[in-house]
Structure formats: structure tokens, C-alpha cells
CSV table of C-alpha atoms in Angstrom, one decimal:
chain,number,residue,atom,x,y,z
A,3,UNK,CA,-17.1,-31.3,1.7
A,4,UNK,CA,-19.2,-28.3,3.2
A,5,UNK,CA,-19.4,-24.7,1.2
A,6,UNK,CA,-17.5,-23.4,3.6
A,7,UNK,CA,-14.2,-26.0,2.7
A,8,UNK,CA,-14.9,-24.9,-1.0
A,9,UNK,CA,-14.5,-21.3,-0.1
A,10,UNK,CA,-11.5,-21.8,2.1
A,11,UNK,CA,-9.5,-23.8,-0.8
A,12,UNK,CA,-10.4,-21.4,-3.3
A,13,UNK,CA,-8.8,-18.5,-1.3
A,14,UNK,CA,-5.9,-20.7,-0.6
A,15,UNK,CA,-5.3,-21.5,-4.3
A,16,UNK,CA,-6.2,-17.4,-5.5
A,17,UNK,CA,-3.8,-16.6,-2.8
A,18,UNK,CA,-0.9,-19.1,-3.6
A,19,UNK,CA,-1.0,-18.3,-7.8
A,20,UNK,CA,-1.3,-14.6,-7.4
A,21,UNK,CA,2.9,-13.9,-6.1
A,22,UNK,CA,3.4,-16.8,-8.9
A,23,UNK,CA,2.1,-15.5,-11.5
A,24,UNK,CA,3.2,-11.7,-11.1
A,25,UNK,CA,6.3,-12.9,-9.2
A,26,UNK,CA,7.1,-14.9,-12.6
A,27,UNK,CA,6.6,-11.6,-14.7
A,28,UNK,CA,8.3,-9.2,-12.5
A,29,UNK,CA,11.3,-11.6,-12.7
A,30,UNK,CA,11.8,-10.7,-15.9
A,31,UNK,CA,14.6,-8.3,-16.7
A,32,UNK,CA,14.9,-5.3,-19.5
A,33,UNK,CA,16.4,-5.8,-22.7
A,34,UNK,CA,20.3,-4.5,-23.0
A,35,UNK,CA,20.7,-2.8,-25.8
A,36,UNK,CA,23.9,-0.2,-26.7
A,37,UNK,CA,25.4,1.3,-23.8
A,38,UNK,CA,24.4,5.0,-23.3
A,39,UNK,CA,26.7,8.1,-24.0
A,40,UNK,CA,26.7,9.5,-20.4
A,41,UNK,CA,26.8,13.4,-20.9
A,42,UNK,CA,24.8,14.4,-17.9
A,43,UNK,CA,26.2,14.8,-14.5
A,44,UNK,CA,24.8,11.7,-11.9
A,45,UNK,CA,22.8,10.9,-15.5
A,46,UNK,CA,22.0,7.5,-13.8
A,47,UNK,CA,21.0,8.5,-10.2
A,48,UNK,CA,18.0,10.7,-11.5
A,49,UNK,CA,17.0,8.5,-13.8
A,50,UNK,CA,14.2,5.6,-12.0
A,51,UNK,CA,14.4,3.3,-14.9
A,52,UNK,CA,17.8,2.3,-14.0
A,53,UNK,CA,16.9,0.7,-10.6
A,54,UNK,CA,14.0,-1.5,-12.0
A,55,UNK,CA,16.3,-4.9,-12.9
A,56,UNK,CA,17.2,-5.8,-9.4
A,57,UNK,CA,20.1,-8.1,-8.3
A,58,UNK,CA,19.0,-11.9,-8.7
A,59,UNK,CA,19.9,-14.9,-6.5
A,60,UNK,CA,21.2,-16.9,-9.1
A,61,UNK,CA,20.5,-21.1,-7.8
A,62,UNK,CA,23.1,-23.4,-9.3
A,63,UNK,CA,22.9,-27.4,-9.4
A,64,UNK,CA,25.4,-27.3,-6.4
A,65,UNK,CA,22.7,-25.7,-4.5
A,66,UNK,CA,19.6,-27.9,-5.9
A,67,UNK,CA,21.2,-30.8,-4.4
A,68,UNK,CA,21.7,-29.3,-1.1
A,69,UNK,CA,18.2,-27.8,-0.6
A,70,UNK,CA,16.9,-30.5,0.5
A,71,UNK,CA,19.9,-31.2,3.4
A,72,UNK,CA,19.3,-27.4,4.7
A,73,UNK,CA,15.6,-27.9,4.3
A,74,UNK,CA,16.1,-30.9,6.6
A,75,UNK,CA,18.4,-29.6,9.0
A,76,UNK,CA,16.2,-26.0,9.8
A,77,UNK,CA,13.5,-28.1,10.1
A,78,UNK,CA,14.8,-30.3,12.6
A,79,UNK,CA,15.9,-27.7,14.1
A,80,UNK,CA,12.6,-25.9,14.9
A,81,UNK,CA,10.7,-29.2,15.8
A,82,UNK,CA,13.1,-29.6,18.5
A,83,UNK,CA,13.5,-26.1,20.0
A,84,UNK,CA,9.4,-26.2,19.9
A,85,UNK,CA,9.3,-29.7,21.5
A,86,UNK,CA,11.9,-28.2,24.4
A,87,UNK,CA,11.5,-24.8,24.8
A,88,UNK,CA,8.4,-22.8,25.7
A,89,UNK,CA,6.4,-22.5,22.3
A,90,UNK,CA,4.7,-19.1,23.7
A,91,UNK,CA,8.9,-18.1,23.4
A,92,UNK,CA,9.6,-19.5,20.5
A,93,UNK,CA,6.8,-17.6,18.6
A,94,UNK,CA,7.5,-15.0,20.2
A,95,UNK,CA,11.1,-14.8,19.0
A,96,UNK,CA,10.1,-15.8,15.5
A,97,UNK,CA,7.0,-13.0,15.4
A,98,UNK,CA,9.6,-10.4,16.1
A,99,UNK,CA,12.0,-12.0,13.2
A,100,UNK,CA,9.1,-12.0,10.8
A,101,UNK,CA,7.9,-8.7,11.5
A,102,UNK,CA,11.4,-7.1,11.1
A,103,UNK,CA,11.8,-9.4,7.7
A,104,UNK,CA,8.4,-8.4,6.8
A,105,UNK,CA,8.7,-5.1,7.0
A,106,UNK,CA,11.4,-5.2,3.9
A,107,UNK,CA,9.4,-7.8,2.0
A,108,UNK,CA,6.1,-5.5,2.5
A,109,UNK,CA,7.7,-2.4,0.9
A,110,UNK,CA,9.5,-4.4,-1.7
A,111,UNK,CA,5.8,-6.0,-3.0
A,112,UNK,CA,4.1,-1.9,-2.6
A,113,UNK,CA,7.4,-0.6,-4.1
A,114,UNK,CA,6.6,-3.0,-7.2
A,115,UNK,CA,2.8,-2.8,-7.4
A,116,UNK,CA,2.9,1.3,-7.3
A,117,UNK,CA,5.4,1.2,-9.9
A,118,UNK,CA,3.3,-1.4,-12.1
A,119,UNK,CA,-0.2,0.6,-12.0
A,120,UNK,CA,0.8,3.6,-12.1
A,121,UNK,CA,4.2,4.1,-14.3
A,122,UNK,CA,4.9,6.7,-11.8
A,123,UNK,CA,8.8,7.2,-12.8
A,124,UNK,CA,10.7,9.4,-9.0
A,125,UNK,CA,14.0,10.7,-8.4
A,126,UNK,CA,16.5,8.1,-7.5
A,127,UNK,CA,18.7,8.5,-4.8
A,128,UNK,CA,21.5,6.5,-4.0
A,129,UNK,CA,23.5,5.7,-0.5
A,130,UNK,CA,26.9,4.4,-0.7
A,131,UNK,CA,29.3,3.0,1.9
A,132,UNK,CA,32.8,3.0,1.1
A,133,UNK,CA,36.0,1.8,2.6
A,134,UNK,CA,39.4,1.7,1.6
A,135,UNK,CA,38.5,1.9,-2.3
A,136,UNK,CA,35.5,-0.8,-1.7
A,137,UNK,CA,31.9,-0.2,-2.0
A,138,UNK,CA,30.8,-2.0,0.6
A,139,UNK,CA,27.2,-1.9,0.4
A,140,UNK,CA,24.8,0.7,-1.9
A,141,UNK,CA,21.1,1.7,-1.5
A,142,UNK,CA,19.0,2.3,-4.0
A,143,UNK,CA,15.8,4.4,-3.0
A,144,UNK,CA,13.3,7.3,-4.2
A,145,UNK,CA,10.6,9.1,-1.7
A,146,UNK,CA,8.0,6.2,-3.3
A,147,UNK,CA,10.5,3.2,-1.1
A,148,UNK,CA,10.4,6.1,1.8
A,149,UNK,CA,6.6,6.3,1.7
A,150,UNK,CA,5.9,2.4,1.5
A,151,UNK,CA,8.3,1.4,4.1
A,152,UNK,CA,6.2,3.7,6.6
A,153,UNK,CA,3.1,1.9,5.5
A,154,UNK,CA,4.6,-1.3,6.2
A,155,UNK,CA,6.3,-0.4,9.1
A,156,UNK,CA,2.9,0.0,10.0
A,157,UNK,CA,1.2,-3.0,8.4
A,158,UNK,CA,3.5,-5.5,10.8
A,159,UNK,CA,3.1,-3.2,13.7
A,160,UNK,CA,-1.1,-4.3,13.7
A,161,UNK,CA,0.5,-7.7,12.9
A,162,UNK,CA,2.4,-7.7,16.1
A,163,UNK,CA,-0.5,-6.3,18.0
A,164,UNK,CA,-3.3,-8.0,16.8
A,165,UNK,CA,-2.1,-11.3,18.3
A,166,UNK,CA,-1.2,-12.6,14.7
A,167,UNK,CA,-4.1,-11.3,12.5
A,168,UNK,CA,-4.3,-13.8,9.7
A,169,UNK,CA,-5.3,-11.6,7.2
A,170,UNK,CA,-2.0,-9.3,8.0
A,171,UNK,CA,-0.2,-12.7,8.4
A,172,UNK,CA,-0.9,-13.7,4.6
A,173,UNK,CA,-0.3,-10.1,3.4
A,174,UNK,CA,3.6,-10.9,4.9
A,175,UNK,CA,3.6,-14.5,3.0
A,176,UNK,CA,2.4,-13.1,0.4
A,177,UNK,CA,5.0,-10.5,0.5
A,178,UNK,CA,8.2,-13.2,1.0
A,179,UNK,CA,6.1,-15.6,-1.3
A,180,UNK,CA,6.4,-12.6,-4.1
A,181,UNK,CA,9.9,-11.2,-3.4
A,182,UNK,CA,11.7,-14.6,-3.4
A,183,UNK,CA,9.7,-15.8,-6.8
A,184,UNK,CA,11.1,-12.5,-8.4
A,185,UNK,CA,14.3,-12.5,-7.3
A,186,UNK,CA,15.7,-16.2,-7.0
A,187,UNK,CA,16.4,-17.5,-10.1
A,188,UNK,CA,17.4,-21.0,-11.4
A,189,UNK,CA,20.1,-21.2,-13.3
A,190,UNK,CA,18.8,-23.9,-15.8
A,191,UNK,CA,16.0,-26.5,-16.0
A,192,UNK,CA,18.4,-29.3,-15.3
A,193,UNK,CA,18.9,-27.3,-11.6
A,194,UNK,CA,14.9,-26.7,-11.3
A,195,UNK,CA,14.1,-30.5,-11.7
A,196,UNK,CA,17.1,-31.5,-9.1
A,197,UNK,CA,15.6,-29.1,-6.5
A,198,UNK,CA,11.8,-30.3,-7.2
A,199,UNK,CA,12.8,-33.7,-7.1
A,200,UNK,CA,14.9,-33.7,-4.1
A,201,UNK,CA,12.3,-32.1,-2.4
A,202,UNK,CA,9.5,-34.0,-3.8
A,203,UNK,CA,11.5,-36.6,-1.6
A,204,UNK,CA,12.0,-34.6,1.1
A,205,UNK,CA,8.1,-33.8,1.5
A,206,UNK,CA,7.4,-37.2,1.5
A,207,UNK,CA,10.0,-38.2,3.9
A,208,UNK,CA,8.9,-35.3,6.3
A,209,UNK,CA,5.2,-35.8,6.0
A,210,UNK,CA,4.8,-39.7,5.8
A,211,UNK,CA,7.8,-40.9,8.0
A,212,UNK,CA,7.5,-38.7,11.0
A,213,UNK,CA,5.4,-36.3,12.4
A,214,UNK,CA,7.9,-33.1,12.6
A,215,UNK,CA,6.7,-31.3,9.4
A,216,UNK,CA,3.1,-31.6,10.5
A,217,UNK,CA,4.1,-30.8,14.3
A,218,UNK,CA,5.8,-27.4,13.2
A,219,UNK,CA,3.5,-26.5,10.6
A,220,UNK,CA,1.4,-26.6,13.6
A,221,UNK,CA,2.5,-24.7,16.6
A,222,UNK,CA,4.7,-22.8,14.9
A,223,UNK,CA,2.8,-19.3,14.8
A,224,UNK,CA,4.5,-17.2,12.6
A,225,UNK,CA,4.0,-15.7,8.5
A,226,UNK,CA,5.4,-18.3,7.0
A,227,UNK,CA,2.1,-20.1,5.3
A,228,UNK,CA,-1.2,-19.1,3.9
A,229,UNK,CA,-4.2,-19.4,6.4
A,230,UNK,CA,-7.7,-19.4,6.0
A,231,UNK,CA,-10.8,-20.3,8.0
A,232,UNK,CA,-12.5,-24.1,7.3
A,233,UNK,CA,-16.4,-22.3,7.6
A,234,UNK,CA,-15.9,-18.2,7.1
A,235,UNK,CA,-19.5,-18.1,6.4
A,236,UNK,CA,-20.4,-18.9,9.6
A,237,UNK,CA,-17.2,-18.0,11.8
A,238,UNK,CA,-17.5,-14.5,13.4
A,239,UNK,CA,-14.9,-11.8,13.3
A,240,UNK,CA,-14.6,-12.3,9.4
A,241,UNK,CA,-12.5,-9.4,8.9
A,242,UNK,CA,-10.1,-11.5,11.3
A,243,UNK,CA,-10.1,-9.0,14.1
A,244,UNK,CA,-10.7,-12.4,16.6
A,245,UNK,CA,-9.2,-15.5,17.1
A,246,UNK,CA,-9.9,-18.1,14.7
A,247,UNK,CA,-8.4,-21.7,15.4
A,248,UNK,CA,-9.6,-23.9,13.1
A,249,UNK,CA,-7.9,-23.2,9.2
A,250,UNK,CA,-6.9,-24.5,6.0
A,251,UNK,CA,-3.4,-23.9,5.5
A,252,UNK,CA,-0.3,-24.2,2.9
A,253,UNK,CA,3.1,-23.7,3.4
A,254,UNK,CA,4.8,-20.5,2.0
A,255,UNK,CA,7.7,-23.6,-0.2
A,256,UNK,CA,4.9,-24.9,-1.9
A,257,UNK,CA,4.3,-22.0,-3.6
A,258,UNK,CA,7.6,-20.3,-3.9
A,259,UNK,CA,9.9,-23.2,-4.9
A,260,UNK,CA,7.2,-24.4,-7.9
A,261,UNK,CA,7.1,-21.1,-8.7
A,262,UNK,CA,10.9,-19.8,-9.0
A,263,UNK,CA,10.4,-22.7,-11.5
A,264,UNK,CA,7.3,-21.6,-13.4
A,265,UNK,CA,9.3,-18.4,-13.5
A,266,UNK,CA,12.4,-19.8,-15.4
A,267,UNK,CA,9.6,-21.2,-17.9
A,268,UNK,CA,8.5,-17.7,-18.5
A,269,UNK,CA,11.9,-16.7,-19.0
A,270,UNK,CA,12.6,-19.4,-21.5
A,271,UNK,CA,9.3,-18.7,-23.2
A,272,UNK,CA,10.8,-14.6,-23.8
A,273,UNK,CA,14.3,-16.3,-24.6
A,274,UNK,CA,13.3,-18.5,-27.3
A,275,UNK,CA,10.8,-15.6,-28.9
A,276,UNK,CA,14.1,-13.5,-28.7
A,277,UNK,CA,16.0,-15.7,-30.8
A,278,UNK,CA,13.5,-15.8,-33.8
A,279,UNK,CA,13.2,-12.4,-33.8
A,280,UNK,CA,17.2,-12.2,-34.1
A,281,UNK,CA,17.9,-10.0,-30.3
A,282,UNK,CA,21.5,-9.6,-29.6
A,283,UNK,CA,22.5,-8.5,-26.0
A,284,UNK,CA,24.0,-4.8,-26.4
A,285,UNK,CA,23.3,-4.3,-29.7
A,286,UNK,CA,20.8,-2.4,-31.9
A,287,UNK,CA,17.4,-3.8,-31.1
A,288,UNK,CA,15.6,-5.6,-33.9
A,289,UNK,CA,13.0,-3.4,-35.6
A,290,UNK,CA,10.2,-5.7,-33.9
A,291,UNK,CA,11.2,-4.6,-30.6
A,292,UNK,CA,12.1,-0.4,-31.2
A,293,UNK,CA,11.4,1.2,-28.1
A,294,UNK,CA,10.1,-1.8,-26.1
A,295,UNK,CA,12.9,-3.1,-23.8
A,296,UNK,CA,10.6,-5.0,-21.4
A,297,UNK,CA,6.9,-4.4,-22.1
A,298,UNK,CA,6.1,-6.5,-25.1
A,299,UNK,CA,3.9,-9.5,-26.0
A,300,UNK,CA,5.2,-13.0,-26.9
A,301,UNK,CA,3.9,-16.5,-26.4
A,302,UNK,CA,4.4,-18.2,-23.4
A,303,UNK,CA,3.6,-22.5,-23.9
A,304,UNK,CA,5.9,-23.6,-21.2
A,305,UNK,CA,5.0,-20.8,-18.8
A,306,UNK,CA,1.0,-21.6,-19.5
A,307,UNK,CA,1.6,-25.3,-19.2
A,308,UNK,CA,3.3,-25.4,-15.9
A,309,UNK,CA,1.2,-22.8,-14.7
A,310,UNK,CA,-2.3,-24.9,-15.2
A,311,UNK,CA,-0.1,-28.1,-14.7
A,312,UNK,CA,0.3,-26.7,-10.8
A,313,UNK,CA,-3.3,-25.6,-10.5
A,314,UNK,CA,-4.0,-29.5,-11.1
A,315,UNK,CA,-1.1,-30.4,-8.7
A,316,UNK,CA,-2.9,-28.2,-5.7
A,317,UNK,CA,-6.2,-29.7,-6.7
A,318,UNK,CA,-4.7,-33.2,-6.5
A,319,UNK,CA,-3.4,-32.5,-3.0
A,320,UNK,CA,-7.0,-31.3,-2.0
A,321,UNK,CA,-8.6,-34.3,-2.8
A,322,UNK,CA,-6.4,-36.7,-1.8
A,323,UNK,CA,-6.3,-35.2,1.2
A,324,UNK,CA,-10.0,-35.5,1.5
A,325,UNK,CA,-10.2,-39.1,0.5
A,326,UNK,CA,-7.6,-40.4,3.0
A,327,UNK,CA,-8.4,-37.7,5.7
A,328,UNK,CA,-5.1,-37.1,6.1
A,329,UNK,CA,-2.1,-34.0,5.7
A,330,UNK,CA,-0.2,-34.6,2.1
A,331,UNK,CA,2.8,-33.8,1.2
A,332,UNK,CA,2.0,-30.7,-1.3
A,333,UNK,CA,5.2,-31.0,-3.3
A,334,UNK,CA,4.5,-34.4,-4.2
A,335,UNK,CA,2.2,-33.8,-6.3
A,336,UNK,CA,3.5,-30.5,-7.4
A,337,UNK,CA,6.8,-31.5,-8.2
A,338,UNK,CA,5.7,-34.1,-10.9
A,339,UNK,CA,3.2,-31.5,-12.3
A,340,UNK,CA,5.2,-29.3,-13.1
A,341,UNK,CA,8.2,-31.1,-14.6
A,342,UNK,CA,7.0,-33.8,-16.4
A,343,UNK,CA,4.6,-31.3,-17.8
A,344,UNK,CA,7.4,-29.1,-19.2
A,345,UNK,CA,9.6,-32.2,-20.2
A,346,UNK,CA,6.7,-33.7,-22.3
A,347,UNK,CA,5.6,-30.2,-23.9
A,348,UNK,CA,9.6,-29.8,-24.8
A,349,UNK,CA,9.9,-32.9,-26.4
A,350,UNK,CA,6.0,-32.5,-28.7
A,351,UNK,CA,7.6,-29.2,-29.8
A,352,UNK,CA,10.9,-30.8,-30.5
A,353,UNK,CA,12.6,-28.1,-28.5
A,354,UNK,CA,14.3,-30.7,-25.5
A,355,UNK,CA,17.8,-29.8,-26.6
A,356,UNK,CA,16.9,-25.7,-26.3
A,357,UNK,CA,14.6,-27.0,-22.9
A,358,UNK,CA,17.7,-28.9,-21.5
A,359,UNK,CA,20.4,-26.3,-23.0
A,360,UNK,CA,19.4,-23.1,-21.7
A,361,UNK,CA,21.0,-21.7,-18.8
A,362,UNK,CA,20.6,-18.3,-17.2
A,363,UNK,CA,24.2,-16.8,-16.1
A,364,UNK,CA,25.0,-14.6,-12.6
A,365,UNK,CA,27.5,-12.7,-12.0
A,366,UNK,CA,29.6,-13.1,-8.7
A,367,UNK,CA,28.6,-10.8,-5.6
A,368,UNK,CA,31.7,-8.9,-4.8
A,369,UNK,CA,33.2,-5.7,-3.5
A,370,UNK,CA,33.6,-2.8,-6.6
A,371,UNK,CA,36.8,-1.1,-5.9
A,372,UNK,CA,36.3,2.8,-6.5
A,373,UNK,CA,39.3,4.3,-8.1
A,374,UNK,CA,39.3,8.0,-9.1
A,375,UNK,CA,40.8,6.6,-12.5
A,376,UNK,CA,37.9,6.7,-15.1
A,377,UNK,CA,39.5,4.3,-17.4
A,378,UNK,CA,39.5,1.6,-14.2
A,379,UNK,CA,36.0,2.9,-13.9
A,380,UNK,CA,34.7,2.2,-17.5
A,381,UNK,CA,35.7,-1.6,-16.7
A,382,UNK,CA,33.2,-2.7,-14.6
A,383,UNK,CA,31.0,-5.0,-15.7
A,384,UNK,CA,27.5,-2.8,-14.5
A,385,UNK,CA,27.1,0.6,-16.0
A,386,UNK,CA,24.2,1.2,-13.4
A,387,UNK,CA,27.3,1.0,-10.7
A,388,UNK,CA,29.9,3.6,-12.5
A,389,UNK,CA,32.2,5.1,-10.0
A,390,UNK,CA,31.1,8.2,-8.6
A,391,UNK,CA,34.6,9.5,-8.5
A,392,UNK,CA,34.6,9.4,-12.8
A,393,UNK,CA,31.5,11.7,-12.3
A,394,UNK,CA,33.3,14.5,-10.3
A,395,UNK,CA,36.3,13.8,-12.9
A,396,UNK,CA,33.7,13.7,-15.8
A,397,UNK,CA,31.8,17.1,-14.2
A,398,UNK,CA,35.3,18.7,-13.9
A,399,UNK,CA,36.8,18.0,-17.6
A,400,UNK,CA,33.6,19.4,-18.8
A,401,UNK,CA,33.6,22.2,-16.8
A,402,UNK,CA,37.6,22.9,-17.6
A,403,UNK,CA,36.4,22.7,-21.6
A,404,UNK,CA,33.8,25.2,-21.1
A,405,UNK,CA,36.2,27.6,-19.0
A,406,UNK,CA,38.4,27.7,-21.9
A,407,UNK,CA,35.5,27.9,-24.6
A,408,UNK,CA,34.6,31.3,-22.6
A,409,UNK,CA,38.4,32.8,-22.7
């Protein structure tokens, strides 16, 4: 294998565990501890901390067990609109889709990265449609989201233009890669090793007994793998400002669905430090956690072990790849890696009945009806989503106790 082959695959692999690892840590939530006395008018909508925990996808088992049918079916689907449609249509169609999506998923990452380095802490401003009592739909956003959504507005613009740069190509798989990994969120192990195993099948199916994964991966010009060139060294436009043809490549789901799993083993690793330390969702925090709600230390085994156990999953891919001189199916090696590798580390710590037991609960999406009755108000379930009508009543009360103070 030439220098240049080395270099690529080490990008690839930098590239593909950088949204899993701080994908993994951004999915983790604050700490709820007693509710707050709310004495401030719109307390929560200038107050940024209140926006960081962002609404999860919560995966079931139901869905686990279907991945691999809609994985199958949009698959399918794209192999035959690009064997009988014009593919210079098709990517055309799917560049614009990508670049709209990307544009979101850019700002998101930017959003998250600003917020991490710098602790910068904005006014938050919220946008709120409401019909017939229903919130329909509600935007969170400070001049921070305003100012990252123009860079990235501008980011997938050069993408557009640049006839697919693949260094602004990766920046959008990275972006999705990131976004998904924080936000999708298994709901227990037993749904993570369904999913990895059904696909670990579905890979292999795909890959080894036909050639439509392989065909799309191929012509299918669009953000949603990592690319990088076989001999960089020697390949000019370096900075990627030509055409390249000939790259290394992996697919955006063999990094994201490993690593909504290496994710939940993060989140497991926090839960069970939680439990000795004797936390208690909405009550008093223990002393060893005073004024730390998210940003504190604890030991992470099973995040660790799948984390190195996928590193040696991609490495196995690589050079079996090499040997046989033909594609592989990533996930089935990944799958494997990372499962058996939690299982086994489970059952040395003699924690398999916490591993298989813990689950991770989501609430259902629906509409919030908005009532101008505070004591409807004070029953909903998310205090960051009181009714704004309660405020004006709130404001009002206060304002009719203060009058009367005066006289």
C-alpha cells in the first residue's frame, strides 16, 4: 500500500471519529434538578442555557427492526432512478436537496462548536406559531444561530458552485454525520444491537449479493460520504479547488449508526456514575455534583471500549479490503465490534443486568394547547415550553399587587 493510501485512510478514519466522539458528548443532556421559581417576566426566553438540551429522536425496537426494510427500500430506490434516469439529473436534484439540508445541519454543528469554545451565553429569542389553542411549531434562536446560518448559507453556496468541492462536501457529512449522532438516540441496548445486527445483514446482503450498494455509492454525487484522494501528495489542486476522480471513500451510516450506539454507551457510562453518587431527577443535587449540571468528570469503560473496539472494526475493513481487492461491507465488521465488545465488558464487570436493563425514555411529539389558564399551563410536562399567555397573566397579577402596594 503506497504512502499516499496511508494518508488517505488516516483522514478517513480522523474524519469519521471526530462527529462520534463529540456527537456522543454533546448528546448528553443537563442534569434536572428542582424546578425554578419563575419571578421574572419571559425568565426563560432570555435566559440561553434553557435552549442547550435539544429535542431527541428517541429509536425504539419497533424501529430497529424496520431500519433495515427502509434502508433497503431507499436504496433500491436510488439504484434504479440512477440506472433509468439521466444521472447528471439525478445529482442534480439530490445536490440541490443536500445543499438546502446542509445548510440547517451546517449552522447546527457552528451553533454547537461556538457555544463549546467559547461559553459565549446570547439572548434567546423565541418564534411561535399558534392556531386554535395549538402551538404548532416554535423556534428557538439567538443573533449567534442568525450569524452561523449566513456562513453556511454560504459554505453550501461554494458547494454548489464549485462542481462538488470535496473538502466542502465532507464539511456537510460531517455536519449530518454530527447532528444525527447528537440527536437520535436509542432507546436501550437491546434496540442498538437489533439495528446493528439487522444491518450488519443488510450490508452484507447489499455489498456481496448484488452490485446496487457499490453502483450508488458510485455515481451517486452528493454529501452523503466522506471522500478523500488515493495519492494527495502527488494529486494537484490539493486544496480541492479541481476535479479529483480517484478517492477513498465511507459512507456517512457507517459512522452515524455505530455511533448513535457508542453514544448510548456514553450515556450509560454517566447513568451508572449517577446512581453511586445517589442523583435523583428533580431533586436537590448530591453534594458531589453542587453547581455542575452537565460539565463534570466520570468514567466512561463502555464508552472507551466501543470507541477503540470501532477503530479496530474500520482498520479491519481496510485490510481486508486490501487483501481481497475488493469493496467490504463496513458494518460488518463494525457491527460485531462494537457489540460484542460492550456485551463481554458488561458481563467481566458483572453489570449485564444494568447493560441489558437500562432504557432511555421520550416523550411523545405533540401539539401543546395554549390556554390563558395558568393552572392548565403549570401541567405541561416541559417548563422550557410554559404558556406565554401565564406570562402576560403572571406580568399582570404582579403588576395589579404593586398598584395596590403604591395606594
Amino acid at each position: 500500500m503506497s504512502s499516499g493510501l496511508y494518508v488517505a485512510y488516516g483522514a478517513i478514519a480522523s474524519m469519521a471519529l471526530l462527529p462520534i466522539y463529540y456527537g456522543s458528548f454533546n448528546s448528553i443532556t443537563k442534569l434536572k434538578g428542582p424546578e425554578r421559581k419563575k419571578t421574572k417576566f419571559f425568565q426563560e426566553y432570555s435566559d440561553s442555557e434553557d435552549s442547550d438540551d435539544e429535542e431527541a429522536e428517541g429509536l425504539t425496537t419497533q424501529d430497529a427492526y424496520m431500519y433495515p426494510v427502509y434502508g433497503s427500500a431507499t436504496l433500491l430506490s436510488l439504484y434504479l432512478v440512477l440506472k433509468y434516469f439521466n444521472v447528471d439529473y439525478v445529482n442534480m436534484l439530490m445536490t440541490v436537496y443536500f445543499s438546502v439540508a446542509g445548510i440547517g445541519a451546517l449552522a447546527h454543528t457552528l451553533v454547537t462548536i461556538a457555544k463549546g469554545t467559547t461559553n459565549i451565553k446570547l439572548p434567546l429569542y423565541y418564534l411561535s406559531l399558534v392556531h386554535k389553542q395549538k402551538e404548532q411549531f416554535l423556534i428557538k434562536f439567538t443573533k449567534l444561530h442568525l450569524i452561523t446560518l449566513g456562513l453556511s448559507t454560504v459554505l453550501t453556496g461554494l458547494y454548489f458552485l464549485l462542481e462538488k468541492n470535496w473538502i466542502l462536501s465532507n464539511l456537510i457529512g460531517l455536519a449530518f454525520s454530527f447532528g444525527a449522532i447528537k440527536l437520535m438516540k436509542l432507546e436501550s441496548f437491546k434496540t442498538g444491537i437489533i439495528m446493528l445486527m439487522g444491518l450488519f445483514f443488510y450490508d452484507i446482503f447489499w455489498v456481496f449479493g448484488t452490485e446496487v450498494m457499490v453502483s450508488v455509492a458510485k455515481n451517486l454525487d452528493a454529501p452523503i460520504k466522506l471522500l478523500f484522494p488515493k495519492d494527495i501528495l502527488n494529486t494537484p489542486g490539493i486544496f480541492g479547488l479541481k476535479p479529483i476522480k480517484s478517492f477513498v471513500m465511507l459512507g456517512l451510516g457507517d459512522i452515524v449508526i455505530p455511533g448513535i450506539y457508542i453514544a448510548l454507551c456514553l450515556r450509560f457510562d454517566r447513568s451508572q456514575y449517577l446512581k453511586k453518587v445517589g442523583y435523583v431527577p428533580k431533586q436537590p443535587l448530591p453534594s458531589v455534583l453542587k453547581g455542575k449540571s452537565k460539565g463534570f468528570k466520570f468514567e466512561t469503560p463502555y464508552f472507551n471500549t466501543c470507541f477503540v473496539a470501532y477503530i479496530f472494526g474500520l482498520i479491519t475493513t481496510v485490510f481486508v479490503m486490501h487483501t481481497f481487492k475488493a469493496a467490504q461491507p463496513a458494518l460488518l465488521y463494525l457491527s460485531p465490534a462494537c457489540t460484542l465488545s460492550t456485551i463481554i465488558l458488561a458481563a467481566a464487570r458483572g453489570e449485564l443486568s444494568d447493560f441489558f436493563a437500562y432504557t432511555e425514555e421520550f416523550l411523545p411529539e405533540e401539539g401543546k394547547t395554549v390556554s390563558p389558564n395558568p393552572q392548565k399551563s403549570s401541567r405541561t410536562n416541559n417548563k422550557d415550553d410554559l404558556d406565554v399567555n401565564e406570562k402576560y397573566s403572571s406580568v399582570k397579577a404582579n403588576s395589579s399587587k404593586k398598584s395596590r402596594k403604591d395606594e
